[in-house]
CSV table of C-alpha atoms in Angstrom, one decimal:
chain,number,residue,atom,x,y,z
K,1,MET,CA,36.0,-0.7,-14.0
K,2,ILE,CA,34.0,2.5,-14.1
K,3,ASP,CA,35.2,5.7,-15.7
K,4,VAL,CA,33.2,8.8,-15.1
K,5,GLU,CA,34.2,11.8,-17.3
K,6,HIS,CA,32.8,15.3,-16.9
K,7,LEU,CA,29.5,14.1,-15.5
K,8,SER,CA,26.9,16.8,-14.9
K,9,LYS,CA,23.3,16.4,-13.9
K,10,SER,CA,20.7,19.1,-13.4
K,11,PHE,CA,17.1,18.8,-12.5
K,12,GLY,CA,15.5,21.8,-14.3
K,13,LYS,CA,17.7,24.7,-13.4
K,14,ASN,CA,19.1,23.1,-10.3
K,15,LEU,CA,22.6,21.8,-11.0
K,16,VAL,CA,23.2,18.8,-8.8
K,17,LEU,CA,26.4,17.3,-10.2
K,18,ASP,CA,28.9,19.7,-11.6
K,19,ASP,CA,31.5,18.3,-14.0
K,20,ILE,CA,32.6,15.2,-12.0
K,21,SER,CA,35.4,13.0,-13.3
K,22,GLU,CA,36.3,9.9,-11.3
K,23,HIS,CA,37.7,6.4,-11.8
K,24,ILE,CA,36.7,3.4,-9.8
K,25,GLN,CA,39.0,0.3,-10.0
K,26,GLU,CA,37.9,-3.3,-9.7
K,27,GLY,CA,37.9,-4.5,-6.1
K,28,GLU,CA,37.7,-1.0,-4.7
K,29,LYS,CA,35.3,-0.1,-1.9
K,30,VAL,CA,34.5,3.5,-2.5
K,31,VAL,CA,32.6,5.3,0.3
K,32,ILE,CA,30.9,8.5,-0.5
K,33,ILE,CA,30.0,10.9,2.3
K,34,GLY,CA,28.8,14.4,2.4
K,35,PRO,CA,25.9,16.7,3.6
K,36,SER,CA,22.4,16.1,2.3
K,37,GLY,CA,21.8,17.7,-1.0
K,38,SER,CA,25.5,17.4,-2.0
K,39,GLY,CA,24.7,15.2,-4.9
K,40,LYS,CA,26.1,11.9,-3.6
K,41,SER,CA,22.9,9.9,-4.2
K,42,THR,CA,22.4,11.4,-7.6
K,43,PHE,CA,26.0,10.5,-8.5
K,44,LEU,CA,25.4,6.9,-7.4
K,45,ARG,CA,22.1,6.7,-9.3
K,46,CYS,CA,23.9,8.1,-12.5
K,47,LEU,CA,26.2,5.1,-12.4
K,48,ASN,CA,23.4,2.6,-13.2
K,49,LEU,CA,21.5,5.3,-15.2
K,50,LEU,CA,18.5,5.5,-12.8
K,51,GLU,CA,19.3,9.1,-13.4
K,52,GLU,CA,20.1,10.2,-16.9
K,53,PRO,CA,23.3,12.3,-16.9
K,54,SER,CA,22.8,15.8,-18.5
K,55,ALA,CA,26.4,15.8,-19.8
K,56,GLY,CA,29.5,13.7,-19.7
K,57,THR,CA,30.2,10.0,-20.3
K,58,ILE,CA,30.3,6.9,-18.1
K,59,THR,CA,32.3,3.9,-19.2
K,60,PHE,CA,31.7,0.5,-17.6
K,61,ASP,CA,34.1,-2.4,-18.4
K,62,GLY,CA,35.4,-0.6,-21.4
K,63,ALA,CA,32.0,0.2,-22.9
K,64,VAL,CA,30.4,3.6,-22.9
K,65,ILE,CA,27.0,3.2,-21.3
K,66,THR,CA,25.7,6.8,-21.7
K,67,GLY,CA,25.2,6.5,-25.5
K,68,PRO,CA,21.8,6.4,-27.1
K,69,LYS,CA,22.0,2.8,-28.4
K,70,VAL,CA,23.1,1.1,-25.2
K,71,ASP,CA,21.1,-1.9,-23.9
K,72,ILE,CA,20.6,-0.4,-20.5
K,73,ASP,CA,19.0,-3.5,-19.0
K,74,ALA,CA,22.1,-5.5,-19.9
K,75,VAL,CA,24.3,-3.0,-18.2
K,76,ARG,CA,22.1,-2.9,-15.0
K,77,ARG,CA,22.2,-6.7,-14.8
K,78,GLN,CA,25.9,-6.4,-14.0
K,79,MET,CA,25.4,-3.7,-11.3
K,80,GLY,CA,23.5,-4.6,-8.1
K,81,MET,CA,21.7,-1.7,-6.3
K,82,VAL,CA,20.5,-1.5,-2.8
K,83,PHE,CA,18.1,1.3,-1.8
K,84,GLN,CA,17.6,3.2,1.4
K,85,HIS,CA,14.0,2.0,1.5
K,86,PHE,CA,14.7,-1.6,0.5
K,87,ASN,CA,12.1,-1.6,-2.3
K,88,LEU,CA,11.3,-5.2,-1.9
K,89,PHE,CA,8.3,-6.3,-3.9
K,90,PRO,CA,5.5,-6.7,-1.3
K,91,ASN,CA,3.3,-8.8,-3.6
K,92,MET,CA,5.9,-11.6,-3.8
K,93,THR,CA,7.4,-14.0,-1.3
K,94,ILE,CA,11.1,-13.5,-0.4
K,95,ARG,CA,12.1,-16.4,-2.7
K,96,LYS,CA,10.2,-14.9,-5.6
K,97,ASN,CA,11.7,-11.5,-4.9
K,98,ILE,CA,15.2,-13.0,-5.3
K,99,THR,CA,14.5,-15.4,-8.2
K,100,LEU,CA,12.3,-13.1,-10.4
K,101,ALA,CA,15.1,-11.2,-12.1
K,102,PRO,CA,17.6,-14.0,-12.7
K,103,VAL,CA,14.8,-16.2,-14.3
K,104,ARG,CA,13.1,-13.5,-16.3
K,105,THR,CA,16.4,-12.3,-17.7
K,106,LYS,CA,17.3,-15.9,-18.6
K,107,LEU,CA,20.4,-15.8,-16.4
K,108,MET,CA,19.2,-19.0,-14.7
K,109,SER,CA,16.5,-21.6,-14.8
K,110,GLN,CA,13.9,-21.5,-12.0
K,111,ALA,CA,15.6,-24.5,-10.3
K,112,GLU,CA,19.1,-22.8,-10.5
K,113,ALA,CA,17.6,-19.5,-9.2
K,114,ASP,CA,15.9,-21.3,-6.3
K,115,GLU,CA,19.1,-23.0,-5.4
K,116,THR,CA,21.0,-19.7,-5.6
K,117,ALA,CA,18.4,-18.0,-3.4
K,118,THR,CA,18.7,-20.8,-0.8
K,119,THR,CA,22.5,-20.5,-0.7
K,120,LEU,CA,22.4,-16.7,-0.4
K,121,LEU,CA,19.7,-16.7,2.2
K,122,ARG,CA,21.7,-19.2,4.3
K,123,ARG,CA,24.6,-16.8,4.0
K,124,VAL,CA,22.7,-14.0,5.6
K,125,GLY,CA,21.0,-16.3,8.1
K,126,LEU,CA,17.5,-15.8,6.7
K,127,GLU,CA,17.0,-19.2,5.1
K,128,GLU,CA,13.7,-19.9,7.0
K,129,LYS,CA,12.2,-16.7,5.6
K,130,ALA,CA,12.1,-17.9,1.9
K,131,GLY,CA,8.3,-18.4,2.0
K,132,ALA,CA,7.5,-15.2,3.9
K,133,TYR,CA,6.4,-11.9,2.5
K,134,PRO,CA,8.3,-8.6,3.0
K,135,ALA,CA,5.6,-7.2,5.3
K,136,GLN,CA,6.5,-10.0,7.8
K,137,LEU,CA,10.2,-8.9,8.1
K,138,SER,CA,12.0,-6.3,10.2
K,139,GLY,CA,13.8,-3.5,8.5
K,140,GLY,CA,17.2,-5.1,9.0
K,141,GLN,CA,15.9,-8.4,7.5
K,142,LYS,CA,14.4,-6.6,4.6
K,143,GLN,CA,17.6,-4.9,3.8
K,144,ARG,CA,19.6,-8.1,4.0
K,145,ILE,CA,17.1,-9.6,1.6
K,146,ALA,CA,17.5,-6.6,-0.7
K,147,ILE,CA,21.3,-7.2,-0.8
K,148,VAL,CA,20.7,-10.9,-1.5
K,149,ARG,CA,18.2,-10.0,-4.3
K,150,ALA,CA,20.9,-7.9,-6.0
K,151,LEU,CA,23.6,-10.5,-5.5
K,152,ALA,CA,21.4,-13.2,-7.1
K,153,MET,CA,22.1,-11.5,-10.4
K,154,LYS,CA,25.8,-12.1,-9.9
K,155,PRO,CA,26.8,-8.5,-10.4
K,156,LYS,CA,30.3,-7.3,-10.9
K,157,LEU,CA,29.7,-4.2,-8.9
K,158,MET,CA,27.4,-3.3,-6.0
K,159,LEU,CA,25.9,0.2,-5.4
K,160,PHE,CA,24.5,1.0,-2.0
K,161,ASP,CA,22.4,4.1,-1.6
K,162,GLU,CA,22.3,4.9,2.2
K,163,PRO,CA,21.5,1.3,3.0
K,164,THR,CA,21.2,1.8,6.8
K,165,SER,CA,19.6,5.3,6.9
K,166,ALA,CA,16.0,4.0,7.2
K,167,LEU,CA,16.8,1.3,9.9
K,168,ASP,CA,16.3,1.3,13.6
K,169,PRO,CA,19.8,1.8,15.2
K,170,GLU,CA,19.8,-1.8,16.6
K,171,MET,CA,19.4,-3.2,13.1
K,172,VAL,CA,22.2,-1.2,11.4
K,173,GLY,CA,24.9,-3.7,12.6
K,174,GLU,CA,23.4,-6.8,10.9
K,175,VAL,CA,23.3,-5.0,7.6
K,176,LEU,CA,26.8,-3.6,7.8
K,177,GLU,CA,28.0,-7.0,8.8
K,178,VAL,CA,26.7,-8.5,5.5
K,179,MET,CA,28.3,-5.6,3.6
K,180,LYS,CA,31.6,-6.2,5.3
K,181,GLU,CA,31.6,-9.9,4.4
K,182,LEU,CA,30.8,-8.9,0.8
K,183,ALA,CA,33.8,-6.5,0.9
K,184,GLN,CA,36.1,-9.2,2.2
K,185,GLU,CA,35.1,-11.4,-0.7
K,186,GLY,CA,36.4,-8.8,-3.0
K,187,MET,CA,33.2,-7.3,-4.4
K,188,THR,CA,33.6,-3.9,-6.0
K,189,MET,CA,31.4,-1.6,-4.0
K,190,VAL,CA,30.3,2.0,-4.1
K,191,VAL,CA,28.5,3.0,-0.9
K,192,VAL,CA,26.8,6.3,0.0
K,193,THR,CA,26.5,6.3,3.7
K,194,HIS,CA,26.5,8.2,7.0
K,195,GLU,CA,28.2,5.4,8.8
K,196,MET,CA,31.7,6.8,9.4
K,197,GLY,CA,32.8,3.7,11.2
K,198,PHE,CA,32.0,1.6,8.1
K,199,ALA,CA,33.8,4.1,5.9
K,200,ARG,CA,36.9,3.9,8.1
K,201,GLU,CA,36.9,0.1,8.5
K,202,VAL,CA,35.8,-1.2,5.1
K,203,GLY,CA,36.4,1.6,2.7
K,204,THR,CA,39.5,1.7,0.5
K,205,ARG,CA,38.8,5.2,-0.5
K,206,VAL,CA,36.5,8.0,0.9
K,207,LEU,CA,35.0,10.7,-1.3
K,208,PHE,CA,33.7,13.8,0.3
K,209,MET,CA,31.0,15.5,-1.8
K,210,ASP,CA,29.6,19.0,-1.4
K,211,GLY,CA,27.7,21.2,-3.8
K,212,GLY,CA,27.9,18.8,-6.7
K,213,HIS,CA,31.7,18.4,-6.5
K,214,ILE,CA,34.0,15.8,-5.1
K,215,LEU,CA,35.7,18.2,-2.8
K,216,GLU,CA,38.3,15.8,-1.3
K,217,GLN,CA,39.2,12.2,-1.4
K,218,ASN,CA,41.7,10.0,0.3
K,219,GLU,CA,42.5,6.7,1.8
K,220,PRO,CA,40.2,6.4,4.9
K,221,HIS,CA,42.8,6.7,7.7
K,222,ALA,CA,44.4,9.8,6.3
K,223,PHE,CA,41.0,11.2,5.3
K,224,PHE,CA,39.6,11.1,8.9
K,225,ALA,CA,42.9,11.9,10.6
K,226,HIS,CA,44.0,14.8,8.4
K,227,PRO,CA,41.1,16.3,6.3
K,228,ARG,CA,42.6,19.0,4.1
K,229,GLU,CA,39.6,21.2,3.2
K,230,ALA,CA,37.9,23.5,5.7
K,231,ARG,CA,34.4,22.3,4.6
K,232,THR,CA,35.4,18.6,5.2
K,233,ARG,CA,36.7,19.5,8.7
K,234,GLU,CA,33.4,21.3,9.4
K,235,PHE,CA,31.3,18.3,8.2
K,236,LEU,CA,33.4,15.8,10.1
K,237,SER,CA,33.3,17.8,13.3
K,238,LYS,CA,29.5,17.6,13.1
K,239,VAL,CA,29.1,13.9,12.4
K,240,LEU,CA,32.0,12.4,14.4
Z,1,MET,CA,-62.0,-16.1,-5.4
Z,2,ASP,CA,-58.5,-16.0,-6.7
Z,3,LEU,CA,-56.3,-13.0,-7.4
Z,4,ALA,CA,-57.2,-12.6,-11.1
Z,5,GLN,CA,-60.9,-12.6,-10.3
Z,6,THR,CA,-60.4,-10.1,-7.5
Z,7,TYR,CA,-58.5,-7.9,-9.9
Z,8,GLU,CA,-61.1,-8.0,-12.6
Z,9,LEU,CA,-63.9,-7.3,-10.1
Z,10,TRP,CA,-62.1,-4.4,-8.4
Z,11,ARG,CA,-60.9,-2.8,-11.6
Z,12,GLY,CA,-64.5,-2.9,-13.0
Z,13,MET,CA,-65.7,-1.2,-9.8
Z,14,MET,CA,-62.9,1.5,-10.3
Z,15,ARG,CA,-64.0,2.1,-13.9
Z,16,ASP,CA,-67.6,2.4,-12.8
Z,17,GLY,CA,-66.6,5.1,-10.4
Z,18,VAL,CA,-67.1,3.1,-7.2
Z,19,SER,CA,-64.7,4.5,-4.5
Z,20,LEU,CA,-62.5,1.8,-3.1
Z,21,GLU,CA,-60.3,1.5,-0.1
Z,22,TRP,CA,-56.6,2.6,-0.7
Z,23,TRP,CA,-55.3,-0.9,-0.3
Z,24,GLN,CA,-57.8,-2.1,-2.9
Z,25,THR,CA,-56.6,0.6,-5.4
Z,26,PHE,CA,-53.0,-0.4,-4.6
Z,27,PHE,CA,-53.7,-4.0,-5.3
Z,28,VAL,CA,-55.3,-3.2,-8.6
Z,29,ARG,CA,-52.4,-1.0,-9.7
Z,30,PHE,CA,-49.8,-3.5,-8.5
Z,31,TYR,CA,-51.6,-6.5,-10.2
Z,32,GLN,CA,-51.9,-4.4,-13.4
Z,33,ALA,CA,-48.2,-3.4,-13.4
Z,34,PHE,CA,-46.6,-6.8,-12.5
Z,35,LEU,CA,-49.0,-9.7,-12.8
Z,36,GLU,CA,-51.5,-9.1,-15.5
Z,37,ALA,CA,-50.6,-10.7,-18.8
Z,38,ASP,CA,-47.5,-12.1,-17.0
Z,39,ARG,CA,-45.8,-8.7,-17.1
Z,40,TRP,CA,-43.2,-9.8,-14.5
Z,41,GLN,CA,-41.6,-11.8,-17.3
Z,42,SER,CA,-40.9,-8.5,-19.1
Z,43,TYR,CA,-39.1,-7.1,-16.0
Z,44,LEU,CA,-37.1,-10.3,-15.7
Z,45,GLU,CA,-36.1,-10.2,-19.4
Z,46,GLY,CA,-35.2,-6.5,-18.8
Z,47,VAL,CA,-32.9,-7.4,-15.9
Z,48,GLY,CA,-31.2,-10.1,-18.0
Z,49,ILE,CA,-30.5,-7.6,-20.8
Z,50,THR,CA,-29.4,-5.0,-18.3
Z,51,LEU,CA,-26.9,-7.3,-16.8
Z,52,LEU,CA,-25.7,-8.5,-20.2
Z,53,THR,CA,-25.3,-4.9,-21.4
Z,54,THR,CA,-23.4,-4.1,-18.2
Z,55,ALA,CA,-21.1,-7.0,-18.7
Z,56,ILE,CA,-20.4,-6.2,-22.4
Z,57,ALA,CA,-19.9,-2.5,-21.6
Z,58,LEU,CA,-17.6,-3.4,-18.7
Z,59,ALA,CA,-15.5,-5.7,-20.9
Z,60,ILE,CA,-15.2,-3.0,-23.6
Z,61,GLY,CA,-14.5,-0.4,-20.9
Z,62,VAL,CA,-11.8,-2.3,-19.1
Z,63,ALA,CA,-10.1,-3.3,-22.4
Z,64,LEU,CA,-10.1,0.3,-23.6
Z,65,GLY,CA,-9.1,1.6,-20.2
Z,66,VAL,CA,-6.1,-0.8,-19.9
Z,67,VAL,CA,-4.8,0.1,-23.3
Z,68,VAL,CA,-5.3,3.9,-22.9
Z,69,ALA,CA,-3.8,3.8,-19.4
Z,70,MET,CA,-0.8,1.7,-20.5
Z,71,LEU,CA,-0.1,4.0,-23.5
Z,72,ARG,CA,-0.4,7.2,-21.4
Z,73,THR,CA,1.7,5.8,-18.5
Z,74,ALA,CA,4.4,4.5,-20.9
Z,75,HIS,CA,4.5,7.9,-22.5
Z,76,ASP,CA,4.8,9.7,-19.2
Z,77,GLN,CA,7.5,7.4,-17.9
Z,78,GLN,CA,9.9,7.8,-20.8
Z,79,ARG,CA,13.3,8.6,-19.5
Z,80,PRO,CA,13.8,12.3,-19.4
Z,81,GLY,CA,16.7,13.7,-21.5
Z,82,ARG,CA,16.3,11.2,-24.3
Z,83,PRO,CA,14.5,11.7,-27.5
Z,84,ARG,CA,10.8,10.8,-27.0
Z,85,ASN,CA,9.2,8.0,-29.0
Z,86,PRO,CA,7.0,9.7,-31.7
Z,87,VAL,CA,4.6,6.7,-31.9
Z,88,LEU,CA,4.0,6.9,-28.2
Z,89,GLY,CA,3.6,10.6,-28.5
Z,90,ALA,CA,0.9,10.3,-31.2
Z,91,ALA,CA,-0.9,7.5,-29.3
Z,92,ASN,CA,-0.8,9.6,-26.1
Z,93,ALA,CA,-2.3,12.6,-27.9
Z,94,LEU,CA,-5.1,10.4,-29.3
Z,95,CYS,CA,-5.8,8.9,-25.8
Z,96,LYS,CA,-5.9,12.4,-24.3
Z,97,VAL,CA,-8.5,13.6,-26.9
Z,98,TYR,CA,-10.6,10.4,-26.3
Z,99,VAL,CA,-10.6,10.9,-22.5
Z,100,THR,CA,-11.3,14.6,-22.8
Z,101,VAL,CA,-14.2,14.3,-25.3
Z,102,ILE,CA,-15.8,11.4,-23.4
Z,103,ARG,CA,-15.5,13.0,-20.0
Z,104,GLY,CA,-16.5,16.4,-21.3
Z,105,THR,CA,-19.8,15.5,-22.9
Z,106,PRO,CA,-23.0,14.1,-21.3
Z,107,MET,CA,-23.5,10.4,-21.6
Z,108,MET,CA,-27.1,11.0,-22.8
Z,109,VAL,CA,-25.8,13.1,-25.7
Z,110,GLN,CA,-23.2,10.4,-26.5
Z,111,ILE,CA,-25.9,7.7,-26.6
Z,112,LEU,CA,-28.1,9.9,-28.9
Z,113,ILE,CA,-25.2,10.6,-31.3
Z,114,MET,CA,-24.2,6.9,-31.5
Z,115,GLY,CA,-27.8,5.7,-31.9
Z,116,LEU,CA,-29.2,8.5,-34.2
Z,117,VAL,CA,-26.2,9.6,-36.1
Z,118,ILE,CA,-23.3,7.2,-36.3
Z,119,PHE,CA,-25.3,3.9,-36.2
Z,120,SER,CA,-28.6,5.4,-37.4
Z,121,SER,CA,-29.2,2.5,-39.8
Z,122,SER,CA,-28.6,-0.2,-37.2
Z,123,ARG,CA,-31.7,-1.8,-35.7
Z,124,ASN,CA,-29.8,-3.5,-32.9
Z,125,PHE,CA,-30.3,-0.7,-30.4
Z,126,THR,CA,-29.2,-2.7,-27.4
Z,127,ALA,CA,-25.8,-3.5,-28.9
Z,128,VAL,CA,-25.2,0.1,-30.0
Z,129,GLY,CA,-26.1,1.2,-26.5
Z,130,ALA,CA,-23.7,-1.3,-24.9
Z,131,LEU,CA,-21.0,-0.2,-27.2
Z,132,THR,CA,-21.6,3.4,-26.3
Z,133,LEU,CA,-21.5,2.7,-22.6
Z,134,GLY,CA,-18.3,0.7,-23.1
Z,135,ILE,CA,-16.6,3.5,-24.9
Z,136,ASN,CA,-17.8,5.9,-22.2
Z,137,SER,CA,-16.7,3.7,-19.4
Z,138,GLY,CA,-13.2,3.2,-21.0
Z,139,ALA,CA,-12.3,6.8,-20.4
Z,140,TYR,CA,-13.1,6.7,-16.7
Z,141,VAL,CA,-11.5,3.2,-16.3
Z,142,ALA,CA,-8.4,4.5,-18.0
Z,143,GLU,CA,-8.1,7.4,-15.5
Z,144,ILE,CA,-8.7,5.0,-12.6
Z,145,ILE,CA,-6.0,2.6,-13.8
Z,146,ARG,CA,-3.6,5.4,-14.6
Z,147,GLY,CA,-4.1,6.8,-11.1
Z,148,GLY,CA,-3.4,3.3,-9.6
Z,149,LEU,CA,-0.2,2.9,-11.7
Z,150,MET,CA,1.1,6.3,-10.7
Z,151,SER,CA,0.2,6.0,-7.0
Z,152,LEU,CA,2.7,3.2,-6.6
Z,153,ASP,CA,6.0,4.2,-5.0
Z,154,SER,CA,8.5,4.9,-7.8
Z,155,GLY,CA,11.0,2.8,-5.9
Z,156,GLN,CA,9.2,-0.3,-7.0
Z,157,MET,CA,9.8,0.5,-10.7
Z,158,GLU,CA,13.4,1.5,-9.9
Z,159,ALA,CA,14.1,-1.7,-8.0
Z,160,GLY,CA,12.8,-3.8,-10.9
Z,161,ARG,CA,14.8,-1.9,-13.5
Z,162,SER,CA,17.9,-1.8,-11.4
Z,163,LEU,CA,17.8,-5.6,-11.4
Z,164,GLY,CA,18.0,-5.6,-15.2
Z,165,LEU,CA,14.3,-6.3,-15.8
Z,166,ASN,CA,12.9,-4.5,-18.8
Z,167,TYR,CA,10.0,-2.0,-18.6
Z,168,PHE,CA,7.3,-4.5,-19.6
Z,169,ASP,CA,8.4,-7.2,-17.2
Z,170,THR,CA,8.6,-4.7,-14.4
Z,171,MET,CA,5.1,-3.5,-15.2
Z,172,ARG,CA,3.8,-7.1,-15.5
Z,173,PHE,CA,5.2,-8.7,-12.4
Z,174,ILE,CA,5.7,-5.8,-10.0
Z,175,VAL,CA,3.7,-2.6,-10.8
Z,176,ILE,CA,0.4,-4.0,-12.2
Z,177,PRO,CA,-0.3,-6.6,-9.6
Z,178,GLN,CA,0.1,-4.0,-6.9
Z,179,ALA,CA,-1.8,-1.3,-8.7
Z,180,PHE,CA,-4.7,-3.7,-9.3
Z,181,LYS,CA,-5.3,-4.1,-5.6
Z,182,ALA,CA,-5.3,-0.4,-5.1
Z,183,ILE,CA,-7.8,0.3,-7.9
Z,184,LEU,CA,-10.3,-2.5,-7.1
Z,185,PRO,CA,-12.6,-0.3,-5.0
Z,186,SER,CA,-12.8,2.4,-7.7
Z,187,LEU,CA,-13.3,-0.2,-10.4
Z,188,GLY,CA,-16.2,-1.6,-8.3
Z,189,ASN,CA,-17.8,1.8,-8.1
Z,190,GLU,CA,-17.4,2.2,-11.9
Z,191,PHE,CA,-19.2,-1.1,-12.3
Z,192,ILE,CA,-22.1,0.1,-10.2
Z,193,VAL,CA,-22.3,3.4,-12.1
Z,194,LEU,CA,-22.3,1.4,-15.3
Z,195,LEU,CA,-25.1,-0.9,-14.2
Z,196,LYS,CA,-27.3,2.1,-13.4
Z,197,ASP,CA,-26.3,4.0,-16.6
Z,198,THR,CA,-27.6,1.2,-18.8
Z,199,SER,CA,-31.0,2.6,-18.1
Z,200,MET,CA,-30.1,5.5,-20.5
Z,201,ILE,CA,-29.9,3.3,-23.5
Z,202,SER,CA,-33.7,3.0,-23.5
Z,203,ILE,CA,-33.7,6.5,-25.0
Z,204,ILE,CA,-32.5,5.0,-28.3
Z,205,GLY,CA,-34.6,1.9,-28.0
Z,206,GLY,CA,-32.2,-0.4,-26.1
Z,207,GLN,CA,-34.4,-3.0,-24.6
Z,208,GLU,CA,-33.3,-3.3,-21.0
Z,209,LEU,CA,-35.2,-3.0,-17.7
Z,210,THR,CA,-36.2,0.7,-18.0
Z,211,PHE,CA,-37.3,0.2,-21.6
Z,212,PHE,CA,-39.7,-2.6,-20.5
Z,213,ALA,CA,-40.9,-0.6,-17.5
Z,214,ARG,CA,-41.8,2.4,-19.8
Z,215,ASN,CA,-43.5,0.0,-22.2
Z,216,ILE,CA,-45.8,-1.1,-19.4
Z,217,VAL,CA,-46.4,2.5,-18.4
Z,218,THR,CA,-47.7,3.3,-21.9
Z,219,ARG,CA,-49.8,0.0,-21.9
Z,220,THR,CA,-51.5,0.7,-18.5
Z,221,TYR,CA,-51.5,4.5,-18.3
Z,222,ASP,CA,-50.0,4.1,-14.8
Z,223,ALA,CA,-46.4,5.3,-14.3
Z,224,MET,CA,-46.0,4.8,-10.6
Z,225,MET,CA,-45.9,1.1,-10.1
Z,226,PRO,CA,-43.6,0.1,-13.1
Z,227,LEU,CA,-41.1,2.9,-12.3
Z,228,LEU,CA,-41.0,2.2,-8.6
Z,229,GLY,CA,-40.7,-1.5,-9.4
Z,230,ALA,CA,-37.8,-0.8,-11.8
Z,231,ALA,CA,-36.1,1.4,-9.2
Z,232,ALA,CA,-36.4,-1.3,-6.6
Z,233,ILE,CA,-34.9,-3.9,-8.9
Z,234,TYR,CA,-31.9,-1.6,-9.7
Z,235,LEU,CA,-31.4,-0.9,-6.0
Z,236,ALA,CA,-31.5,-4.7,-5.2
Z,237,LEU,CA,-28.9,-5.3,-7.9
Z,238,VAL,CA,-26.6,-2.6,-6.7
Z,239,LEU,CA,-26.9,-3.8,-3.1
Z,240,ILE,CA,-26.0,-7.3,-4.2
Z,241,PHE,CA,-22.9,-6.1,-6.1
Z,242,THR,CA,-21.9,-3.7,-3.2
Z,243,TRP,CA,-22.0,-6.7,-0.9
Z,244,LEU,CA,-19.9,-8.8,-3.3
Z,245,GLN,CA,-17.4,-6.0,-3.7
Z,246,GLY,CA,-17.1,-5.6,0.1
Z,247,LYS,CA,-16.4,-9.3,0.4
Z,248,LEU,CA,-13.7,-9.2,-2.3
Z,249,GLU,CA,-12.0,-6.2,-0.7
Z,250,ARG,CA,-12.0,-7.8,2.7
Z,251,ARG,CA,-10.4,-10.8,1.3
Z,252,LEU,CA,-7.7,-8.8,-0.4
Z,253,ARG,CA,-7.0,-6.8,2.7
Z,254,GLN,CA,-6.6,-10.0,4.7
Z,255,SER,CA,-3.5,-10.8,2.6
Z,256,ASP,CA,-2.0,-7.5,3.9
Z,257,ARG,CA,-2.4,-8.5,7.5
Z,258,ARG,CA,0.2,-11.2,7.3
C-alpha cells in the first residue's frame, strides 16, 4: 500500500531521517517505537507529506506522491491522521468538527455527513456530545473524537502520532480500545507510540527507530522476546 | 435677563476694562466659544465628519490589512523544499515595502504629502485625509492580523490539511475565525488611535472636529475654550468606544467558559 524508498529528511543541517526504505502492506498494523528524537514522528509525518521529504520517493496505492504535480489534498483525503494534541477545532461543535472535511471536499452532502458523524460517535460512545464544543470534553474524549473525525473521511490508512502521550493515564485505555477495534476491522494502521502493550497486542509488525534509521523490525512477539540489537535491548530495558 | 443679554452685557464690560469675577469671565468665554452664533452646531458637524472619516479610514485600513496579511502569510507558509510561487514572492515584497514605508514615516508627513503633493489639485481635503488615514492604518492592521494568524497553534492548520481540506478552506473555516477573536482587542485599539488621528487631517484642510475648533479660535481670538471643548469631545468618544469594546470582548470570552 505504501512504498517508501530512500527517504531522507533534514531540518537545516540536522539529518532526521537517513535513507529509509520500507514497505507497508494493506491491512498491516505497523507500530513504530524508539527514543525521542529518533525520527519516528517525522517518518510518520512524511507519509502524508506534513513534512516534505528532502530526498527519496513515497508511493501510495501505486502512485508516486512525492512528485511536484501531485494533488496533495486528494492524497491526504485517503489517509487519516491522529495527533498527539488532538488538534480539534475549538471554534466548532463536535458534529461540525467531524462533518466539515467530508462536506467541503464534496465527499458527502451535509445530511450524509451528519448521519456518518452520528454513526461514528455512537461507535465510540460519544453520541450525546455532538452538540458540545471541544473545550467541554476530557482528553480521552477529545482523542476519540479526533479518531472519528479522521474516520469520517473514509480513509484507506490511519496514521497515529503518539495518540495517548498527552493523556492522563486513566484515559489511555479508552483511546487504545477504539484503536484496537479499528485494527480488528482490518484498517491499515501506522502507529507511533510508547504503549508497548498495544504494540505487542495489536501490532502485526514493530519497527524500532534510532538516529534516523529503522534499526530493527520484527513480528511483535519475537521482537519483544528476542531483540537482536544492543540498542534495542537497552531501550526496551528502560521502557518495559 | 436671559443668557444672550447677560453675555452681551458682561462682554461689553470686559471690553471697557471693567474687572469681572472669574466666573463671569469664564461664562463670557464659554458662551463665546460654544453658544454665540450657534457655534455648537459646528462642533456637532465636526464630530459627524470625524466619525465618518474614522469609519471610511477603518474600512480602507481593514480591507488593505486583510489583503496584505493574507498575502504575506500565504507567502511565509509555502511548503519548504518546493519551488516558491514567484507571484506571491513579488506580492510579498510589495507588501513589505508598503508596511515599512508607512510605519517608518510620520503620519503628519504622510498627510502633507498626500494633500499637498499627490492630490494637490483636489479640493476634497476630507476625502484625501480619510484615504491617507486608511492607507496608514492598513499597514498596522496588516501586522495585527498577521500576528493573529501566526499566533495560532500550527496543529490547527496541520489538522485541517491532514483531513484533505485545501489551504483556503483551512484558513476560512479554521484559522481565521480563531485568529479574529485573538486580534479583536488590538483592532479595537487601532480603531481608537484612528479616531484620534483624524484630528491631523485638519492640517491639509480636512473639515473635522479639530478643524472647526481651530476656526472658532481664529474667529474669537480665544484658544482655550474651543480646544478644551474639542479635547473633551474626543475623550467622550473614546470612552464610549472603549466601553463598547469591553462589552464585546466580555461577550466573546463568555463563549470560552463553556
